Amino acid sequence: MRKKLVAGNWKMNLDFDEARQLFHQLSKLDYDSKVVDMLIAPPAVYLSQLSFANSSEVILAAQNCHQETSGAFTGEWSAGMLASIRVDHCIIGHSERRSLFGETDDVVAQKVKACLDAGVQPIICCGESLEERESGKHFDRITTQIDAVLKQMDEKAISTSIIAYEPVWAIGTGRTASAEQAQEMHGFIRKLIGLQFDEQRAQQVRILYGGSVKPANAKELFSMPDVDGGLVGGASLQFDSFRDILTAAS
Ligand code: PEP
C-alpha cells in the first residue's frame, strides 16, 4: 500500500515572514502522518533557515537544482548542497523549468542523476501540452520524458523516486484533468516503469497528479487507484486550502 503524498510548490511567492508563518502553521497541523506525507517546496533562499528550524514531519524540498556537483555556475546550487542543509527532496523538470528555462529531457535526466548521486529524492515532473493532447500525442510525449529519466535509475532509485504527472494545460489554468484522465495516464506511467523494471517496483512508485488541484477536486482525484496524492501550486499558498487538500488525501 503506497502512502499518499501532498506536496506544495510555492514557486516564486511569499516573502520570508509569510513563508515562515505558513510553514509554522502547516507544521503544527494535526494530520494523519501515517497515511499521508506533507511536503513543501519553498523558494530556495528560505530553505536552509526553514530546514534547520524544522522539528516537524513536514518534508522540505527544493524546486530545482543544477546537474553539476560544483563549479562556475553563478546563481545555481547543487543537489549535494541541498543534502548539506538537510533537504533531501527536489522537484525536477517542472514544466515551468522546461518552458521558461529551456530544460530538455536530457537536462532533466542529468538533474535526476545528480539528485540520486547526492542522496536527494527527485520528484520528477512530466506532462504534455494541450496541443500534444489534442493531437493524440500525449502518451508518446510522456513515454519520451519518462524513458529519459528511467535510464538514469537502478531498482533502488526507482522505488524511492516520486513522479508527478502534470499536464501543462492544467497548471495554473483552473482546468483540471478529470479523475479518469489522471488515472489513465498514471496507470500508463506505472506500466512504463513495470516494463523497464518489474511490476513490484512499479507498484512502489508514488505518482502524484498536478494541475489546478483544489479542495473541491482533490478527493475525487486522490480516490483513483494510481493517483498517490498531488503536487499543488496555487492552492498551496493558502493555509486553509492546502489543509483541506491534505485532509482529502487522508
Ligand atoms: C504546479 O505548478 O506544479 C501546479 C500544479 O500548479 P497549480 O496547482 O497552480 O495548477
PDB file of C-alpha atoms and ligand atoms in Angstrom:
ATOM      1  CA  MET A   1       0.000   0.000   0.000  1.00  0.00           C
ATOM      2  CA  ARG A   2       1.549   3.297  -1.095  1.00  0.00           C
ATOM      3  CA  LYS A   3       1.404   6.189   1.337  1.00  0.00           C
ATOM      4  CA  LYS A   4      -0.200   9.307  -0.115  1.00  0.00           C
ATOM      5  CA  LEU A   5       1.867  12.478  -0.543  1.00  0.00           C
ATOM      6  CA  VAL A   6       0.589  16.019  -0.798  1.00  0.00           C
ATOM      7  CA  ALA A   7       3.269  18.431  -1.987  1.00  0.00           C
ATOM      8  CA  GLY A   8       3.031  22.216  -2.102  1.00  0.00           C
ATOM      9  CA  ASN A   9       5.098  24.066  -4.687  1.00  0.00           C
ATOM     10  CA  TRP A  10       5.242  27.683  -3.559  1.00  0.00           C
ATOM     11  CA  LYS A  11       7.174  28.725  -6.700  1.00  0.00           C
ATOM     12  CA  MET A  12       8.476  32.326  -6.501  1.00  0.00           C
ATOM     13  CA  ASN A  13       5.882  33.526  -3.984  1.00  0.00           C
ATOM     14  CA  LEU A  14       5.757  34.815  -0.384  1.00  0.00           C
ATOM     15  CA  ASP A  15       8.281  36.985   1.440  1.00  0.00           C
ATOM     16  CA  PHE A  16      10.244  35.318   4.223  1.00  0.00           C
ATOM     17  CA  ASP A  17       7.875  36.324   7.046  1.00  0.00           C
ATOM     18  CA  GLU A  18       4.892  34.993   5.105  1.00  0.00           C
ATOM     19  CA  ALA A  19       6.747  31.797   4.236  1.00  0.00           C
ATOM     20  CA  ARG A  20       7.878  31.222   7.807  1.00  0.00           C
ATOM     21  CA  GLN A  21       4.381  31.818   9.142  1.00  0.00           C
ATOM     22  CA  LEU A  22       2.701  29.487   6.644  1.00  0.00           C
ATOM     23  CA  PHE A  23       5.329  26.794   7.242  1.00  0.00           C
ATOM     24  CA  HIS A  24       4.859  27.154  11.005  1.00  0.00           C
ATOM     25  CA  GLN A  25       1.065  26.794  10.659  1.00  0.00           C
ATOM     26  CA  LEU A  26       1.456  23.721   8.472  1.00  0.00           C
ATOM     27  CA  SER A  27       3.996  22.108  10.756  1.00  0.00           C
ATOM     28  CA  LYS A  28       1.564  22.428  13.694  1.00  0.00           C
ATOM     29  CA  LEU A  29      -1.277  20.894  11.718  1.00  0.00           C
ATOM     30  CA  ASP A  30      -2.862  17.792  13.169  1.00  0.00           C
ATOM     31  CA  TYR A  31      -2.916  15.372  10.233  1.00  0.00           C
ATOM     32  CA  ASP A  32      -2.540  11.626   9.965  1.00  0.00           C
ATOM     33  CA  SER A  33       1.135  11.343   9.060  1.00  0.00           C
ATOM     34  CA  LYS A  34       0.848   7.543   8.927  1.00  0.00           C
ATOM     35  CA  VAL A  35      -1.490   7.858   5.957  1.00  0.00           C
ATOM     36  CA  VAL A  36      -0.183  10.928   4.158  1.00  0.00           C
ATOM     37  CA  ASP A  37       3.141  12.753   3.868  1.00  0.00           C
ATOM     38  CA  MET A  38       3.209  16.536   3.598  1.00  0.00           C
ATOM     39  CA  LEU A  39       5.957  18.154   1.546  1.00  0.00           C
ATOM     40  CA  ILE A  40       6.631  21.846   0.981  1.00  0.00           C
ATOM     41  CA  ALA A  41       8.896  23.340  -1.691  1.00  0.00           C
ATOM     42  CA  PRO A  42       9.549  26.971  -0.715  1.00  0.00           C
ATOM     43  CA  PRO A  43      11.745  29.403  -2.645  1.00  0.00           C
ATOM     44  CA  ALA A  44      15.363  28.212  -2.412  1.00  0.00           C
ATOM     45  CA  VAL A  45      16.591  31.245  -0.454  1.00  0.00           C
ATOM     46  CA  TYR A  46      14.416  30.219   2.509  1.00  0.00           C
ATOM     47  CA  LEU A  47      15.353  26.555   2.540  1.00  0.00           C
ATOM     48  CA  SER A  48      18.273  26.453   4.940  1.00  0.00           C
ATOM     49  CA  GLN A  49      16.579  28.555   7.589  1.00  0.00           C
ATOM     50  CA  LEU A  50      13.345  26.551   7.403  1.00  0.00           C
ATOM     51  CA  SER A  51      15.266  23.299   7.291  1.00  0.00           C
ATOM     52  CA  PHE A  52      17.409  23.880  10.379  1.00  0.00           C
ATOM     53  CA  ALA A  53      14.372  25.136  12.327  1.00  0.00           C
ATOM     54  CA  ASN A  54      12.141  22.253  11.218  1.00  0.00           C
ATOM     55  CA  SER A  55      11.324  19.820  14.006  1.00  0.00           C
ATOM     56  CA  SER A  56       8.122  18.536  12.413  1.00  0.00           C
ATOM     57  CA  GLU A  57       7.435  15.683  10.000  1.00  0.00           C
ATOM     58  CA  VAL A  58       6.858  18.093   7.133  1.00  0.00           C
ATOM     59  CA  ILE A  59       9.279  17.268   4.318  1.00  0.00           C
ATOM     60  CA  LEU A  60      11.139  20.164   2.724  1.00  0.00           C
ATOM     61  CA  ALA A  61      12.040  20.129  -0.947  1.00  0.00           C
ATOM     62  CA  ALA A  62      13.815  22.389  -3.381  1.00  0.00           C
ATOM     63  CA  GLN A  63      12.072  23.402  -6.588  1.00  0.00           C
ATOM     64  CA  ASN A  64      15.161  22.788  -8.700  1.00  0.00           C
ATOM     65  CA  CYS A  65      18.906  22.171  -8.589  1.00  0.00           C
ATOM     66  CA  HIS A  66      21.811  22.173 -11.059  1.00  0.00           C
ATOM     67  CA  GLN A  67      23.047  18.964 -12.670  1.00  0.00           C
ATOM     68  CA  GLU A  68      26.727  19.555 -11.827  1.00  0.00           C
ATOM     69  CA  THR A  69      28.183  18.995  -8.375  1.00  0.00           C
ATOM     70  CA  SER A  70      30.073  22.325  -8.118  1.00  0.00           C
ATOM     71  CA  GLY A  71      31.876  24.916 -10.221  1.00  0.00           C
ATOM     72  CA  ALA A  72      31.439  28.174 -12.088  1.00  0.00           C
ATOM     73  CA  PHE A  73      27.651  28.211 -12.374  1.00  0.00           C
ATOM     74  CA  THR A  74      26.720  31.607 -10.965  1.00  0.00           C
ATOM     75  CA  GLY A  75      23.314  31.678  -9.335  1.00  0.00           C
ATOM     76  CA  GLU A  76      22.947  27.903  -9.156  1.00  0.00           C
ATOM     77  CA  TRP A  77      23.110  25.257  -6.423  1.00  0.00           C
ATOM     78  CA  SER A  78      23.780  21.555  -6.486  1.00  0.00           C
ATOM     79  CA  ALA A  79      21.901  18.559  -5.137  1.00  0.00           C
ATOM     80  CA  GLY A  80      24.798  17.964  -2.734  1.00  0.00           C
ATOM     81  CA  MET A  81      24.343  21.464  -1.333  1.00  0.00           C
ATOM     82  CA  LEU A  82      20.686  20.651  -0.686  1.00  0.00           C
ATOM     83  CA  ALA A  83      21.702  17.487   1.143  1.00  0.00           C
ATOM     84  CA  SER A  84      24.160  19.515   3.221  1.00  0.00           C
ATOM     85  CA  ILE A  85      21.307  21.657   4.565  1.00  0.00           C
ATOM     86  CA  ARG A  86      19.234  18.520   5.234  1.00  0.00           C
ATOM     87  CA  VAL A  87      16.927  18.992   2.274  1.00  0.00           C
ATOM     88  CA  ASP A  88      16.557  15.547   0.776  1.00  0.00           C
ATOM     89  CA  HIS A  89      13.846  16.086  -1.849  1.00  0.00           C
ATOM     90  CA  CYS A  90      13.944  18.155  -5.016  1.00  0.00           C
ATOM     91  CA  ILE A  91      11.393  18.848  -7.746  1.00  0.00           C
ATOM     92  CA  ILE A  92      12.986  18.220 -11.123  1.00  0.00           C
ATOM     93  CA  GLY A  93      11.716  19.054 -14.603  1.00  0.00           C
ATOM     94  CA  HIS A  94       8.706  21.163 -13.658  1.00  0.00           C
ATOM     95  CA  SER A  95       7.011  22.376 -16.837  1.00  0.00           C
ATOM     96  CA  GLU A  96       7.969  25.971 -15.972  1.00  0.00           C
ATOM     97  CA  ARG A  97      11.636  24.914 -15.844  1.00  0.00           C
ATOM     98  CA  ARG A  98      11.208  23.188 -19.190  1.00  0.00           C
ATOM     99  CA  SER A  99       9.348  26.024 -20.939  1.00  0.00           C
ATOM    100  CA  LEU A 100      10.894  29.140 -19.326  1.00  0.00           C
ATOM    101  CA  PHE A 101      14.431  27.914 -18.653  1.00  0.00           C
ATOM    102  CA  GLY A 102      14.917  25.592 -21.592  1.00  0.00           C
ATOM    103  CA  GLU A 103      15.352  22.336 -19.685  1.00  0.00           C
ATOM    104  CA  THR A 104      15.337  19.463 -22.134  1.00  0.00           C
ATOM    105  CA  ASP A 105      14.565  15.821 -21.344  1.00  0.00           C
ATOM    106  CA  ASP A 106      18.318  15.248 -21.319  1.00  0.00           C
ATOM    107  CA  VAL A 107      18.999  18.020 -18.778  1.00  0.00           C
ATOM    108  CA  VAL A 108      16.125  16.742 -16.635  1.00  0.00           C
ATOM    109  CA  ALA A 109      17.644  13.256 -16.735  1.00  0.00           C
ATOM    110  CA  GLN A 110      21.059  14.659 -15.707  1.00  0.00           C
ATOM    111  CA  LYS A 111      19.457  16.503 -12.803  1.00  0.00           C
ATOM    112  CA  VAL A 112      17.689  13.342 -11.690  1.00  0.00           C
ATOM    113  CA  LYS A 113      21.024  11.528 -11.716  1.00  0.00           C
ATOM    114  CA  ALA A 114      22.677  14.374  -9.771  1.00  0.00           C
ATOM    115  CA  CYS A 115      19.962  14.116  -7.114  1.00  0.00           C
ATOM    116  CA  LEU A 116      20.272  10.348  -6.839  1.00  0.00           C
ATOM    117  CA  ASP A 117      24.077  10.572  -6.558  1.00  0.00           C
ATOM    118  CA  ALA A 118      23.698  13.109  -3.733  1.00  0.00           C
ATOM    119  CA  GLY A 119      21.085  11.078  -1.859  1.00  0.00           C
ATOM    120  CA  VAL A 120      18.316  13.542  -2.708  1.00  0.00           C
ATOM    121  CA  GLN A 121      14.973  12.068  -3.738  1.00  0.00           C
ATOM    122  CA  PRO A 122      13.789  13.596  -7.014  1.00  0.00           C
ATOM    123  CA  ILE A 123      10.170  14.455  -7.655  1.00  0.00           C
ATOM    124  CA  ILE A 124      10.214  14.058 -11.395  1.00  0.00           C
ATOM    125  CA  CYS A 125       7.673  16.081 -13.340  1.00  0.00           C
ATOM    126  CA  CYS A 126       6.274  15.116 -16.692  1.00  0.00           C
ATOM    127  CA  GLY A 127       3.325  16.352 -18.693  1.00  0.00           C
ATOM    128  CA  GLU A 128       2.074  17.039 -22.175  1.00  0.00           C
ATOM    129  CA  SER A 129       0.969  20.318 -23.765  1.00  0.00           C
ATOM    130  CA  LEU A 130      -2.588  20.965 -24.851  1.00  0.00           C
ATOM    131  CA  GLU A 131      -1.540  20.628 -28.469  1.00  0.00           C
ATOM    132  CA  GLU A 132       0.051  17.231 -27.776  1.00  0.00           C
ATOM    133  CA  ARG A 133      -3.088  16.009 -26.019  1.00  0.00           C
ATOM    134  CA  GLU A 134      -5.443  17.284 -28.680  1.00  0.00           C
ATOM    135  CA  SER A 135      -3.389  15.666 -31.430  1.00  0.00           C
ATOM    136  CA  GLY A 136      -3.328  12.356 -29.563  1.00  0.00           C
ATOM    137  CA  LYS A 137       0.440  12.513 -28.884  1.00  0.00           C
ATOM    138  CA  HIS A 138       0.190  12.690 -25.080  1.00  0.00           C
ATOM    139  CA  PHE A 139       1.202   9.082 -24.444  1.00  0.00           C
ATOM    140  CA  ASP A 140       4.211   9.448 -26.766  1.00  0.00           C
ATOM    141  CA  ARG A 141       5.300  12.656 -25.009  1.00  0.00           C
ATOM    142  CA  ILE A 142       5.087  11.076 -21.560  1.00  0.00           C
ATOM    143  CA  THR A 143       6.904   7.957 -22.774  1.00  0.00           C
ATOM    144  CA  THR A 144       9.819  10.103 -24.018  1.00  0.00           C
ATOM    145  CA  GLN A 145      10.011  12.072 -20.770  1.00  0.00           C
ATOM    146  CA  ILE A 146       9.762   9.030 -18.503  1.00  0.00           C
ATOM    147  CA  ASP A 147      12.136   6.846 -20.524  1.00  0.00           C
ATOM    148  CA  ALA A 148      14.802   9.586 -20.374  1.00  0.00           C
ATOM    149  CA  VAL A 149      14.827   9.516 -16.567  1.00  0.00           C
ATOM    150  CA  LEU A 150      14.336   5.779 -16.102  1.00  0.00           C
ATOM    151  CA  LYS A 151      17.616   5.232 -17.953  1.00  0.00           C
ATOM    152  CA  GLN A 152      19.377   7.009 -15.077  1.00  0.00           C
ATOM    153  CA  MET A 153      17.945   4.735 -12.439  1.00  0.00           C
ATOM    154  CA  ASP A 154      18.599   1.395 -10.862  1.00  0.00           C
ATOM    155  CA  GLU A 155      15.995  -0.638  -8.971  1.00  0.00           C
ATOM    156  CA  LYS A 156      16.660   1.044  -5.643  1.00  0.00           C
ATOM    157  CA  ALA A 157      16.470   4.536  -7.130  1.00  0.00           C
ATOM    158  CA  ILE A 158      13.174   3.950  -8.892  1.00  0.00           C
ATOM    159  CA  SER A 159      11.426   2.503  -5.862  1.00  0.00           C
ATOM    160  CA  THR A 160      12.204   5.605  -3.783  1.00  0.00           C
ATOM    161  CA  SER A 161      11.565   8.148  -6.523  1.00  0.00           C
ATOM    162  CA  ILE A 162       8.405  10.151  -6.935  1.00  0.00           C
ATOM    163  CA  ILE A 163       6.819  11.066 -10.248  1.00  0.00           C
ATOM    164  CA  ALA A 164       4.415  13.956 -10.777  1.00  0.00           C
ATOM    165  CA  TYR A 165       2.149  13.886 -13.807  1.00  0.00           C
ATOM    166  CA  GLU A 166       1.285  17.491 -14.554  1.00  0.00           C
ATOM    167  CA  PRO A 167      -0.490  18.130 -17.847  1.00  0.00           C
ATOM    168  CA  VAL A 168       0.780  21.564 -18.868  1.00  0.00           C
ATOM    169  CA  TRP A 169      -2.713  22.657 -19.911  1.00  0.00           C
ATOM    170  CA  ALA A 170      -3.916  22.170 -16.330  1.00  0.00           C
ATOM    171  CA  ILE A 171      -1.161  24.049 -14.494  1.00  0.00           C
ATOM    172  CA  GLY A 172      -2.336  27.378 -13.095  1.00  0.00           C
ATOM    173  CA  THR A 173      -5.232  27.441 -15.569  1.00  0.00           C
ATOM    174  CA  GLY A 174      -8.077  26.297 -13.338  1.00  0.00           C
ATOM    175  CA  ARG A 175      -8.616  23.491 -15.854  1.00  0.00           C
ATOM    176  CA  THR A 176      -8.084  20.129 -14.163  1.00  0.00           C
ATOM    177  CA  ALA A 177      -7.672  16.763 -15.811  1.00  0.00           C
ATOM    178  CA  SER A 178     -10.665  14.626 -14.977  1.00  0.00           C
ATOM    179  CA  ALA A 179     -10.071  11.887 -12.443  1.00  0.00           C
ATOM    180  CA  GLU A 180     -10.387   9.377 -15.317  1.00  0.00           C
ATOM    181  CA  GLN A 181      -7.806  11.220 -17.454  1.00  0.00           C
ATOM    182  CA  ALA A 182      -5.422  11.339 -14.479  1.00  0.00           C
ATOM    183  CA  GLN A 183      -5.938   7.645 -13.725  1.00  0.00           C
ATOM    184  CA  GLU A 184      -5.423   6.695 -17.354  1.00  0.00           C
ATOM    185  CA  MET A 185      -2.056   8.472 -17.525  1.00  0.00           C
ATOM    186  CA  HIS A 186      -0.904   7.358 -14.058  1.00  0.00           C
ATOM    187  CA  GLY A 187      -1.685   3.752 -14.971  1.00  0.00           C
ATOM    188  CA  PHE A 188       0.253   4.227 -18.199  1.00  0.00           C
ATOM    189  CA  ILE A 189       3.296   5.659 -16.360  1.00  0.00           C
ATOM    190  CA  ARG A 190       3.218   2.760 -13.915  1.00  0.00           C
ATOM    191  CA  LYS A 191       3.148   0.373 -16.854  1.00  0.00           C
ATOM    192  CA  LEU A 192       6.228   2.072 -18.345  1.00  0.00           C
ATOM    193  CA  ILE A 193       8.067   1.633 -15.040  1.00  0.00           C
ATOM    194  CA  GLY A 194       6.980  -2.008 -14.910  1.00  0.00           C
ATOM    195  CA  LEU A 195       8.349  -2.614 -18.402  1.00  0.00           C
ATOM    196  CA  GLN A 196      11.704  -1.042 -17.550  1.00  0.00           C
ATOM    197  CA  PHE A 197      11.970  -2.731 -14.128  1.00  0.00           C
ATOM    198  CA  ASP A 198       9.290  -5.065 -12.820  1.00  0.00           C
ATOM    199  CA  GLU A 199       5.738  -4.975 -11.545  1.00  0.00           C
ATOM    200  CA  GLN A 200       6.818  -4.996  -7.910  1.00  0.00           C
ATOM    201  CA  ARG A 201       8.982  -1.858  -8.325  1.00  0.00           C
ATOM    202  CA  ALA A 202       6.284  -0.179 -10.389  1.00  0.00           C
ATOM    203  CA  GLN A 203       3.802  -0.682  -7.581  1.00  0.00           C
ATOM    204  CA  GLN A 204       6.124   1.041  -5.109  1.00  0.00           C
ATOM    205  CA  VAL A 205       6.485   4.321  -7.006  1.00  0.00           C
ATOM    206  CA  ARG A 206       4.318   7.199  -5.874  1.00  0.00           C
ATOM    207  CA  ILE A 207       2.767   9.078  -8.787  1.00  0.00           C
ATOM    208  CA  LEU A 208       1.306  12.483  -7.951  1.00  0.00           C
ATOM    209  CA  TYR A 209      -1.158  14.440 -10.023  1.00  0.00           C
ATOM    210  CA  GLY A 210      -0.589  18.180 -10.506  1.00  0.00           C
ATOM    211  CA  GLY A 211      -2.635  20.790 -12.305  1.00  0.00           C
ATOM    212  CA  SER A 212      -5.199  23.015 -10.573  1.00  0.00           C
ATOM    213  CA  VAL A 213      -5.696  20.648  -7.622  1.00  0.00           C
ATOM    214  CA  LYS A 214      -8.136  22.290  -5.203  1.00  0.00           C
ATOM    215  CA  PRO A 215     -10.134  21.222  -2.146  1.00  0.00           C
ATOM    216  CA  ALA A 216     -13.153  20.750  -4.440  1.00  0.00           C
ATOM    217  CA  ASN A 217     -11.497  18.208  -6.754  1.00  0.00           C
ATOM    218  CA  ALA A 218      -8.792  16.641  -4.565  1.00  0.00           C
ATOM    219  CA  LYS A 219     -10.843  13.821  -3.079  1.00  0.00           C
ATOM    220  CA  GLU A 220     -12.057  12.538  -6.419  1.00  0.00           C
ATOM    221  CA  LEU A 221      -8.565  12.708  -7.960  1.00  0.00           C
ATOM    222  CA  PHE A 222      -6.939  11.016  -4.949  1.00  0.00           C
ATOM    223  CA  SER A 223      -9.531   8.228  -4.959  1.00  0.00           C
ATOM    224  CA  MET A 224      -8.147   6.900  -8.246  1.00  0.00           C
ATOM    225  CA  PRO A 225      -6.092   3.716  -7.724  1.00  0.00           C
ATOM    226  CA  ASP A 226      -2.885   5.036  -9.315  1.00  0.00           C
ATOM    227  CA  VAL A 227      -3.096   8.632  -8.032  1.00  0.00           C
ATOM    228  CA  ASP A 228      -0.978   8.745  -4.897  1.00  0.00           C
ATOM    229  CA  GLY A 229      -1.501  12.390  -3.995  1.00  0.00           C
ATOM    230  CA  GLY A 230      -0.904  15.768  -5.550  1.00  0.00           C
ATOM    231  CA  LEU A 231       1.639  18.401  -6.469  1.00  0.00           C
ATOM    232  CA  VAL A 232      -0.183  21.618  -5.688  1.00  0.00           C
ATOM    233  CA  GLY A 233       0.770  25.099  -6.864  1.00  0.00           C
ATOM    234  CA  GLY A 234      -1.677  27.966  -6.310  1.00  0.00           C
ATOM    235  CA  ALA A 235      -3.783  26.256  -3.645  1.00  0.00           C
ATOM    236  CA  SER A 236      -0.685  25.524  -1.524  1.00  0.00           C
ATOM    237  CA  LEU A 237      -0.207  29.239  -0.794  1.00  0.00           C
ATOM    238  CA  GLN A 238      -3.284  29.431   1.431  1.00  0.00           C
ATOM    239  CA  PHE A 239      -3.291  27.524   4.719  1.00  0.00           C
ATOM    240  CA  ASP A 240      -6.984  26.571   4.567  1.00  0.00           C
ATOM    241  CA  SER A 241      -6.972  25.242   1.033  1.00  0.00           C
ATOM    242  CA  PHE A 242      -3.759  23.251   1.469  1.00  0.00           C
ATOM    243  CA  ARG A 243      -5.057  21.801   4.751  1.00  0.00           C
ATOM    244  CA  ASP A 244      -8.282  20.744   3.032  1.00  0.00           C
ATOM    245  CA  ILE A 245      -6.350  19.087   0.200  1.00  0.00           C
ATOM    246  CA  LEU A 246      -4.249  17.254   2.774  1.00  0.00           C
ATOM    247  CA  THR A 247      -7.430  16.128   4.527  1.00  0.00           C
ATOM    248  CA  ALA A 248      -8.780  14.859   1.205  1.00  0.00           C
ATOM    249  CA  ALA A 249      -5.756  12.559   0.976  1.00  0.00           C
ATOM    250  CA  SER A 250      -6.177  11.148   4.489  1.00  0.00           C
TER     251      SER A 250
HETATM  252  C1  PEP B   1       2.345  23.297 -10.311  1.00  0.00           C
HETATM  253  O1  PEP B   1       2.893  24.338 -10.573  1.00  0.00           O
HETATM  254  O2  PEP B   1       3.025  22.290 -10.106  1.00  0.00           O
HETATM  255  C2  PEP B   1       0.893  23.272 -10.259  1.00  0.00           C
HETATM  256  C3  PEP B   1       0.307  22.120 -10.323  1.00  0.00           C
HETATM  257  O3  PEP B   1       0.240  24.492 -10.158  1.00  0.00           O
HETATM  258  P1  PEP B   1      -1.329  24.726  -9.927  1.00  0.00           P
HETATM  259  O4  PEP B   1      -1.754  23.810  -8.804  1.00  0.00           O
HETATM  260  O5  PEP B   1      -1.465  26.159  -9.563  1.00  0.00           O
HETATM  261  O6  PEP B   1      -2.005  24.368 -11.208  1.00  0.00           O
END
